[in-house]
mmCIF file of C-alpha atoms in Angstrom:
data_model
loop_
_atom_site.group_PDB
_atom_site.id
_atom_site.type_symbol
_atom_site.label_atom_id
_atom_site.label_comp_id
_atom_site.label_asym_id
_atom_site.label_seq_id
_atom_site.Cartn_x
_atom_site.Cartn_y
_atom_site.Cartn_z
ATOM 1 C CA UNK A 106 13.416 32.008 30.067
ATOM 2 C CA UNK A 107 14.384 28.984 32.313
ATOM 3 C CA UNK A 108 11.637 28.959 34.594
ATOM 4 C CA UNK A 109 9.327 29.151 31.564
ATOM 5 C CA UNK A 110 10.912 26.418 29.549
ATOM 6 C CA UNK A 111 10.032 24.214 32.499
ATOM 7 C CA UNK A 112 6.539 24.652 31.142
ATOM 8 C CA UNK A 113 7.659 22.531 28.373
ATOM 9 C CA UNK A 114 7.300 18.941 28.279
ATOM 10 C CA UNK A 115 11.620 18.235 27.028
ATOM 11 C CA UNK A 116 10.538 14.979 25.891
ATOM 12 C CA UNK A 117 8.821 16.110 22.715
ATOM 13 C CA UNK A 118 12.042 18.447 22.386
ATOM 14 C CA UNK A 119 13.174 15.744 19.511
ATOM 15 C CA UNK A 120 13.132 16.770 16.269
ATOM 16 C CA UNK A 121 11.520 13.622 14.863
ATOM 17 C CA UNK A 122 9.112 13.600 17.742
ATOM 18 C CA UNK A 123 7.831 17.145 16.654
ATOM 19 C CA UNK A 124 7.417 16.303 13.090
ATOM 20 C CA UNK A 125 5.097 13.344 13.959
ATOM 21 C CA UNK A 126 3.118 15.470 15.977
ATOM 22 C CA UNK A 127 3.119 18.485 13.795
ATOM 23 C CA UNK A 128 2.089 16.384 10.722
ATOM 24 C CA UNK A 129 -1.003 14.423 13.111
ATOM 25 C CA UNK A 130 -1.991 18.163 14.088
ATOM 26 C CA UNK A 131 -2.629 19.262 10.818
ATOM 27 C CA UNK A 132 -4.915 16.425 9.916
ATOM 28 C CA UNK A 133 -6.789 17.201 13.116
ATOM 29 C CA UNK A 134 -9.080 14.347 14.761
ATOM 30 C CA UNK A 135 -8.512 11.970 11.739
ATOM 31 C CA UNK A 136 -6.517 9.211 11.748
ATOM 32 C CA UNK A 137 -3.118 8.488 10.026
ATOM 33 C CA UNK A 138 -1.966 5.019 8.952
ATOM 34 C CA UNK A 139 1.342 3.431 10.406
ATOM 35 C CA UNK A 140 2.940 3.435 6.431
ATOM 36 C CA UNK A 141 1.797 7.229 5.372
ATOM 37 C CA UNK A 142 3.628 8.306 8.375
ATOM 38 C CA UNK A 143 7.241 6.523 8.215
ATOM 39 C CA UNK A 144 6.873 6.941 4.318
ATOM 40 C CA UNK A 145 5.950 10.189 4.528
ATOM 41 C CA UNK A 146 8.871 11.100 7.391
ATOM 42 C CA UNK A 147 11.520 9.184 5.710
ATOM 43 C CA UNK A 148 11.566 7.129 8.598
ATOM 44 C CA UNK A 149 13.057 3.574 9.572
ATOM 45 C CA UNK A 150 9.991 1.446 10.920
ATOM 46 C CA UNK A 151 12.112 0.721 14.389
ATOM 47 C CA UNK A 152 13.237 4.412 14.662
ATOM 48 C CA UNK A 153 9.700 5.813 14.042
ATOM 49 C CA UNK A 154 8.214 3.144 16.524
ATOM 50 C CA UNK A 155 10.336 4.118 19.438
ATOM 51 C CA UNK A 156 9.597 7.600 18.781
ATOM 52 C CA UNK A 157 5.816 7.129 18.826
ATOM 53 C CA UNK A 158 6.072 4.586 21.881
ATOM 54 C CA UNK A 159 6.950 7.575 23.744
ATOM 55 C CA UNK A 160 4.147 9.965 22.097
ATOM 56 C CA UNK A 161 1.634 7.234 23.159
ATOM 57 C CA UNK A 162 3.241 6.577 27.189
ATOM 58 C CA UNK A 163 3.527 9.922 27.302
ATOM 59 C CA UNK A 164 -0.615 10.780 25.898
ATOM 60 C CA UNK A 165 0.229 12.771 23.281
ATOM 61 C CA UNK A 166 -0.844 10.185 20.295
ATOM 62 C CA UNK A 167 -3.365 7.116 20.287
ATOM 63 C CA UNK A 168 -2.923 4.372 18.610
ATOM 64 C CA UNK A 169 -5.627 1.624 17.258
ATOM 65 C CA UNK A 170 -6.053 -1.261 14.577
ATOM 66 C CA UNK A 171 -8.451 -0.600 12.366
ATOM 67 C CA UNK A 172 -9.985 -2.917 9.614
ATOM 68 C CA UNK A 173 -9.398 -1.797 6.364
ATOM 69 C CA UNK A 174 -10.819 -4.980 4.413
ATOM 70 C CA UNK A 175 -11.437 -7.996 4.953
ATOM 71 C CA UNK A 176 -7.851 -9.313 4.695
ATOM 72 C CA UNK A 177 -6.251 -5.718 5.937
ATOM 73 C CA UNK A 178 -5.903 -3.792 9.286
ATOM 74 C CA UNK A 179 -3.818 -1.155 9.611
ATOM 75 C CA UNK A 180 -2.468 0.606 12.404
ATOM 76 C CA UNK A 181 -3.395 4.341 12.766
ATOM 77 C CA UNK A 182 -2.651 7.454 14.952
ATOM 78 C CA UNK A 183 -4.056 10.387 15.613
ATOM 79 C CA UNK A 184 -2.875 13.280 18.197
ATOM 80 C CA UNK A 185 -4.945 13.669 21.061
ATOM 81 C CA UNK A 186 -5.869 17.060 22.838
ATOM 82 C CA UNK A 187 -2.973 16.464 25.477
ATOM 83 C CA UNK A 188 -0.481 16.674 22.342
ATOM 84 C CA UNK A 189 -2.347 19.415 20.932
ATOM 85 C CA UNK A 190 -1.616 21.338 24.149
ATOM 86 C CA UNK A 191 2.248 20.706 24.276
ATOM 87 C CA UNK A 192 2.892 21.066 21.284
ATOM 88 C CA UNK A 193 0.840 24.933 21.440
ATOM 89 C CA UNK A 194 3.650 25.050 24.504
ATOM 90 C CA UNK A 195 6.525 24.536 23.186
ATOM 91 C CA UNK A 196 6.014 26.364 20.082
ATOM 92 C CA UNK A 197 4.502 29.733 22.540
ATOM 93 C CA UNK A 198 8.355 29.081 24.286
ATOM 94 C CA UNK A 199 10.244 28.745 21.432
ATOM 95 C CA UNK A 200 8.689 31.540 19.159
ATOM 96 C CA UNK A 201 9.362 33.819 22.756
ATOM 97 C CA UNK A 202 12.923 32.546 22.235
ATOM 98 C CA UNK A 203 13.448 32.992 18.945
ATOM 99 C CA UNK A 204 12.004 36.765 18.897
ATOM 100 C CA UNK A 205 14.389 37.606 22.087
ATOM 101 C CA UNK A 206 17.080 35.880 20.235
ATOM 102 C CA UNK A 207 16.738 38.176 17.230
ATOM 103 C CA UNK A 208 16.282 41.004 19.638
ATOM 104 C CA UNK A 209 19.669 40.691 20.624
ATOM 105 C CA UNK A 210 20.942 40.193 17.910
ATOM 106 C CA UNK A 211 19.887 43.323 16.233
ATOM 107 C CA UNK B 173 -25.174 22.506 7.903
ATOM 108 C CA UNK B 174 -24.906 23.788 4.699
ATOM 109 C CA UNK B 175 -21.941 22.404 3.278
ATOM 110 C CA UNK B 176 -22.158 19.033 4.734
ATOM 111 C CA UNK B 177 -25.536 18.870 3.351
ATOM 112 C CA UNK B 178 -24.268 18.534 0.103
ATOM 113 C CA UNK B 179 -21.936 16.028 0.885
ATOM 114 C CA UNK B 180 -24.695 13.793 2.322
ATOM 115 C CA UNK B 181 -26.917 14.110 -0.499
ATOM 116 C CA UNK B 182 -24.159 13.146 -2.080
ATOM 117 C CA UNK B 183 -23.378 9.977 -0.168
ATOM 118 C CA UNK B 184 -27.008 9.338 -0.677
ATOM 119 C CA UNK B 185 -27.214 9.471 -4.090
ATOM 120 C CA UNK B 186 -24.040 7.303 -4.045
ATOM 121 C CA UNK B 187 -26.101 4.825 -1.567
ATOM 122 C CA UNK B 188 -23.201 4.550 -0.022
ATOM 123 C CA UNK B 189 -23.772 4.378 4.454
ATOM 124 C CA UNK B 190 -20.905 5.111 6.107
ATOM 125 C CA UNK B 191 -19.875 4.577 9.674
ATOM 126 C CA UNK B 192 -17.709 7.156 10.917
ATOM 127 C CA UNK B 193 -15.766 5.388 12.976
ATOM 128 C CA UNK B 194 -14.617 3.606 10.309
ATOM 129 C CA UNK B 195 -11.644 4.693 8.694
ATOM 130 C CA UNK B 196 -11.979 3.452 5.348
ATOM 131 C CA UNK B 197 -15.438 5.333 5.767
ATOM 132 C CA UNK B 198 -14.074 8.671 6.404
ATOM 133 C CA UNK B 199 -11.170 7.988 3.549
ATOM 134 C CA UNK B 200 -13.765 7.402 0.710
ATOM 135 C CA UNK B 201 -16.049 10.693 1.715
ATOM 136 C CA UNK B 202 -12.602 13.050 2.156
ATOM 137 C CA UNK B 203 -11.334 11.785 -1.602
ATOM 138 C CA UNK B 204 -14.937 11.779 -2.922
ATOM 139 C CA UNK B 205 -15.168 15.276 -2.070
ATOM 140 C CA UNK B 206 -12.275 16.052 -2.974
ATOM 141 C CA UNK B 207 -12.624 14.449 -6.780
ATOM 142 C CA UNK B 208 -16.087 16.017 -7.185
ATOM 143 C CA UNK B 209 -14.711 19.764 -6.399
ATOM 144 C CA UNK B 210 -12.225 19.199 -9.173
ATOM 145 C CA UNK B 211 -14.690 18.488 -11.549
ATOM 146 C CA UNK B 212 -17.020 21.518 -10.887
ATOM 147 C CA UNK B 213 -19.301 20.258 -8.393
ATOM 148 C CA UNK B 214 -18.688 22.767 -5.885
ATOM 149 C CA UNK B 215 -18.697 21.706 -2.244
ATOM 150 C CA UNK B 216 -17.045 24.650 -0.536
ATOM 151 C CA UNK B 217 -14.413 23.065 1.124
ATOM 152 C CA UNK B 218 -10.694 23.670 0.557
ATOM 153 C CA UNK B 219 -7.885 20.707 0.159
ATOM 154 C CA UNK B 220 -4.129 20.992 0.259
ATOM 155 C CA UNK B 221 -1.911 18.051 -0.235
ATOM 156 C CA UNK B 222 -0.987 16.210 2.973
ATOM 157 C CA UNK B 223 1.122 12.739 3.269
ATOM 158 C CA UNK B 224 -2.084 10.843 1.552
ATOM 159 C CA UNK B 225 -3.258 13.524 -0.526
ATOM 160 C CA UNK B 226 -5.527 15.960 -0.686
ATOM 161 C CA UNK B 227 -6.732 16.516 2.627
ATOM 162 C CA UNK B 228 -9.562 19.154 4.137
ATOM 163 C CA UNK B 229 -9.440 18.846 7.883
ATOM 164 C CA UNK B 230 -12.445 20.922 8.168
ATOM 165 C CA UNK B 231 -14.581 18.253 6.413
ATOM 166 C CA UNK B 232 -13.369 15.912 8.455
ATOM 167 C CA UNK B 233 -14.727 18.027 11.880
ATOM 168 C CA UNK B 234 -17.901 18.420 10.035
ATOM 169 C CA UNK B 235 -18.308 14.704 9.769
ATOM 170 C CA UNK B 236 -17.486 14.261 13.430
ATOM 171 C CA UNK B 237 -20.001 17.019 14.482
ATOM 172 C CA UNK B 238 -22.421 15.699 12.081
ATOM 173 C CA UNK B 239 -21.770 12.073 12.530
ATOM 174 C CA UNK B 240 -25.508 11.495 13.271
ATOM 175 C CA UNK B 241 -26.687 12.751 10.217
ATOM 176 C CA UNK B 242 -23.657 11.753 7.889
ATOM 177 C CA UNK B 243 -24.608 8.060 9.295
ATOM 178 C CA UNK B 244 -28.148 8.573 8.313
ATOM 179 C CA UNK B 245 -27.805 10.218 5.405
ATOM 180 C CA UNK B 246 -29.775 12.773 6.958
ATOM 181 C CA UNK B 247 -30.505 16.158 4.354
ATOM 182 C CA UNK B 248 -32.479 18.811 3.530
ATOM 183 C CA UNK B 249 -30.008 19.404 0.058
ATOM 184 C CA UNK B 250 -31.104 17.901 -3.180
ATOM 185 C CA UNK B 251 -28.622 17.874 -5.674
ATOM 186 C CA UNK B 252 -29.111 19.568 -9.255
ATOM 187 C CA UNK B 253 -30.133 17.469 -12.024
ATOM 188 C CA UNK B 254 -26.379 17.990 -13.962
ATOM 189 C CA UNK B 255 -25.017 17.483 -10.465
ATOM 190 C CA UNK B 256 -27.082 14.239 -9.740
ATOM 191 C CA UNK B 257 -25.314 13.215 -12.644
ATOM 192 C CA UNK B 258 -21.960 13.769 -12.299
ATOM 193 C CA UNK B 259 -22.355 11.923 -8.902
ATOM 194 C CA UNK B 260 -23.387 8.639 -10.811
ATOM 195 C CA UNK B 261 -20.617 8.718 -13.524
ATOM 196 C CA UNK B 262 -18.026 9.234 -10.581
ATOM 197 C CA UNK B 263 -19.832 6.163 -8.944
ATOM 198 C CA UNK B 264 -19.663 3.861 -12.393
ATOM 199 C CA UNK B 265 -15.990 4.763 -12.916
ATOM 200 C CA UNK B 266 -14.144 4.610 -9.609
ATOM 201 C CA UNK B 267 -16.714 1.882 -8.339
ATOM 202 C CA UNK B 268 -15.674 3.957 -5.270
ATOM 203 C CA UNK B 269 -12.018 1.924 -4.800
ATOM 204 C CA UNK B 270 -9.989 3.588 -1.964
ATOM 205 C CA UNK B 271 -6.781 2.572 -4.188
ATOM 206 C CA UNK B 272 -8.358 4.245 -7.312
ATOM 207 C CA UNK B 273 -9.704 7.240 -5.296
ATOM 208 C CA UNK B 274 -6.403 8.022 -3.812
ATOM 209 C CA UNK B 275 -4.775 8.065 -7.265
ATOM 210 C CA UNK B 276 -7.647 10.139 -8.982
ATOM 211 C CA UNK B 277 -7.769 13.031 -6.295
ATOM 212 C CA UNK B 278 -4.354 13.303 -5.911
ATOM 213 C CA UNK B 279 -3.400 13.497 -9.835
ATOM 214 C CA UNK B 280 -6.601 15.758 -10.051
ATOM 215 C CA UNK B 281 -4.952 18.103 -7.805
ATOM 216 C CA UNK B 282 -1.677 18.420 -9.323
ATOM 217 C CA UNK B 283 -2.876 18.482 -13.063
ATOM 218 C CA UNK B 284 -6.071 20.845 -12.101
ATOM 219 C CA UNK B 285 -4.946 22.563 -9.048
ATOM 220 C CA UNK B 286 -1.134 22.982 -9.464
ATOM 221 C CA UNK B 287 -1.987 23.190 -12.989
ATOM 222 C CA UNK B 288 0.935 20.770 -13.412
ATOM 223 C CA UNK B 289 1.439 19.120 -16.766
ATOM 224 C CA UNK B 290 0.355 15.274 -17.475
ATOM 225 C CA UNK B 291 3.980 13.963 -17.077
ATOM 226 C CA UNK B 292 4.988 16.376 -13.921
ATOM 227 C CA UNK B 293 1.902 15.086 -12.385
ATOM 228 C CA UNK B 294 2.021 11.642 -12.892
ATOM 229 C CA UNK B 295 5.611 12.448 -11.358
ATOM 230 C CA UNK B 296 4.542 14.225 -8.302
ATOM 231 C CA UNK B 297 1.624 11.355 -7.807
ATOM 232 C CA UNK B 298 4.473 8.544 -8.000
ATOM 233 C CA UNK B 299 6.870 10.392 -5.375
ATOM 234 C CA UNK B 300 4.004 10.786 -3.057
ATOM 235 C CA UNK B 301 2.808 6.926 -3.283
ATOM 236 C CA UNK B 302 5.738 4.955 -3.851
ATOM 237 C CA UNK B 303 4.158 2.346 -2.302
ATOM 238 C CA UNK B 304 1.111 2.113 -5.259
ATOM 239 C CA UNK B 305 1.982 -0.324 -7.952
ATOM 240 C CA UNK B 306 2.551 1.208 -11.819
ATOM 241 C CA UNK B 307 -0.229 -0.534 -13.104
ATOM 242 C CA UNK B 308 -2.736 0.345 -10.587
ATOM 243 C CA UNK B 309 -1.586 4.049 -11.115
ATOM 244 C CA UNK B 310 -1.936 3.622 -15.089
ATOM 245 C CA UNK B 311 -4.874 2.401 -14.665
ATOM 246 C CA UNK B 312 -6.182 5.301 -11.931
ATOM 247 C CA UNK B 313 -4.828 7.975 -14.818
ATOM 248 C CA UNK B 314 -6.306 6.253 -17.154
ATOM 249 C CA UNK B 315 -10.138 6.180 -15.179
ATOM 250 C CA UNK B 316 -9.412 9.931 -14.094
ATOM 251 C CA UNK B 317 -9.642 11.023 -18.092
ATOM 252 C CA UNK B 318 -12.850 9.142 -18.369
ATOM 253 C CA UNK B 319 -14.649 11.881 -15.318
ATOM 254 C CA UNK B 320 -12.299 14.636 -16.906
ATOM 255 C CA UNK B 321 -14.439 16.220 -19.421
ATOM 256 C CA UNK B 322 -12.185 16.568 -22.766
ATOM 257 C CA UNK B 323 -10.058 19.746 -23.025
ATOM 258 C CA UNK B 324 -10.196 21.837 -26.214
ATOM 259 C CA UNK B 325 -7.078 19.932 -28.099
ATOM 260 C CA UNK B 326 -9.104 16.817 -27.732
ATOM 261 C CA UNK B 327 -12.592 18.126 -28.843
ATOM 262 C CA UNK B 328 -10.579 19.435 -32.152
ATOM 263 C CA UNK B 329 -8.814 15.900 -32.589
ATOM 264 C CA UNK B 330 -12.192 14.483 -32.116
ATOM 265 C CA UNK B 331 -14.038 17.099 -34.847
ATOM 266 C CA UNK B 332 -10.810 16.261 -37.056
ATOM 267 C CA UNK B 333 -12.274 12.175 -36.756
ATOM 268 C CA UNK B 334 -15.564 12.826 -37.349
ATOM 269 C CA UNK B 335 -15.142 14.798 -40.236
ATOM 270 C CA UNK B 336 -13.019 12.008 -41.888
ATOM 271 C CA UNK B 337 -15.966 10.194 -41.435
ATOM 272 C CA UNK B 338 -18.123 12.198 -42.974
ATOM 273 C CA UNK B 339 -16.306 12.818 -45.848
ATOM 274 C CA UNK B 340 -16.019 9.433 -46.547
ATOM 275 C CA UNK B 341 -20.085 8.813 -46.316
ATOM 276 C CA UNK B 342 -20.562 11.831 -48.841
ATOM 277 C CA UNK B 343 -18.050 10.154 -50.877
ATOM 278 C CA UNK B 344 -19.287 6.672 -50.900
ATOM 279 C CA UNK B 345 -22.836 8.032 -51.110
ATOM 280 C CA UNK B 346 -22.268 9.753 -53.884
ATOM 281 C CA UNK B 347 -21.475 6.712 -56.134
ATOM 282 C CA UNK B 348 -24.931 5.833 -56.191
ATOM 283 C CA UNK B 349 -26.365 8.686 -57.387
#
């Protein structure tokens, strides 16, 4: 179980950090705007940006200003196939986990 | 190519040439679809409520893998006549507003969908976009009953108006017999 977990990238191991990447898998290659996330998280603006500072250093999100009119741009992310990857991972190591976990249990 | 050969004779008819790249692009094609499945014009693609909305994520990978002919407005698929003009009345009323096209598709899906009622959905629509003003919301409701065709408790308010009228004509009419 240890040697596998070192599989795992511990830096996504964040609760918050997961949901932003689980909510940018599900809308696949499209982008999702800066507000829809933190409003849609419950998030603070500083707490949600130095959670997806480390998505982007670490190449699990991209980031990019897009025009939205001609007085608007908004900033947008969307989960790249990097993220995609560890976030398959860690959910292969914890659902192994979980089902040995329950094993012992009874 | 099926599928998203509807949608681009749709965008055509529309006239609307979008550049998929763009994100306001892909916005206005995910809510159009979206709008036009709940009023009967059947697409074949499936949306569940995401942070903005309805959302299909398959659409979206269609677009991408048909960005060539999405940006060309490339079909085969012509549209039915009833179709053709459902397309146009959407045009007139939303005047294809990304604002007004969230609000639509999203209180479409809870009042058609969820089969939530007016008030519940209007609810669910305002917890989901807090950040939409109240009058731009009343006045997405209100532009979402003029593509709703009217139920069965309107059509009999409406008969119950006309025949008011009616009555009346007879009535007058008959004075100058």
């Amino acid at each position: 179980m240890i040697e596998e977990a070192k599989a795992v990238n511990s830096k996504i191991v964040s609760l918050k950090r997961l949901l932003i990447l689980l909510i940018l898998r599900g809308y696949g290659p499209e982008e999702v705007t800066f507000r829809e996330l933190t409003v849609g998280l419950s998030m603070k603006e500083g707490i949600f940006q130095s959670h997806i500072a480390l998505l982007i250093k670490m190449g699990y999100v991209k980031q990019r200003k897009v025009p939205f009119n001609e007085k608007k741009k908004l900033t947008v992310y969307a989960i790249t196939p990097e993220g995609e990857a560890a976030l398959a991972k860690f959910e292969n190591w914890f659902g192994d986990w979980a089902i040995k976990k329950r094993w012992e249990n009874g | 190519m099926d599928k998203i050969g509807k949608v681009i004779s749709i965008l055509k008819k529309l006239d609307y040439h979008p550049k998929i790249d763009s994100f306001k692009d892909r916005l206005v094609i995910q809510k159009t679809v979206s709008i036009l499945e709940s009023l009967d014009i059947k697409l074949g693609y499936e949306f569940s409520i995401h942070l903005r909305g309805p959302y299909c994520r398959e659409l979206t990978e269609d677009i991408y893998e048909n960005k060539t002919n999405v940006e060309n407005l490339r079909t085969n698929f012509d549209l039915s006549a009833k179709e053709e003009i459902g397309v146009m009345k959407y045009k007139e009323v939303t005047e294809l507003d990304p604002d007004y096209l969230e609000i639509i598709s999203t209180y479409f899906h809870y009042l058609l969908k969820e089969v939530k009622n007016e008030d519940d959905s209007i609810r669910s629509l305002k917890a989901l976009k807090p950040h939409l003003s109240d009058s731009k919301i009343a006045v997405g409701i209100s532009k979402s009953k003029e593509l709703l065709p009217p139920n069965g408790k309107q059509i009999d308010e409406m008969k119950k108006e006309f025949d008011e009228w009616d009555k009346a004509t007879v009535t007058d009419l008959s004075k100058w017999d």
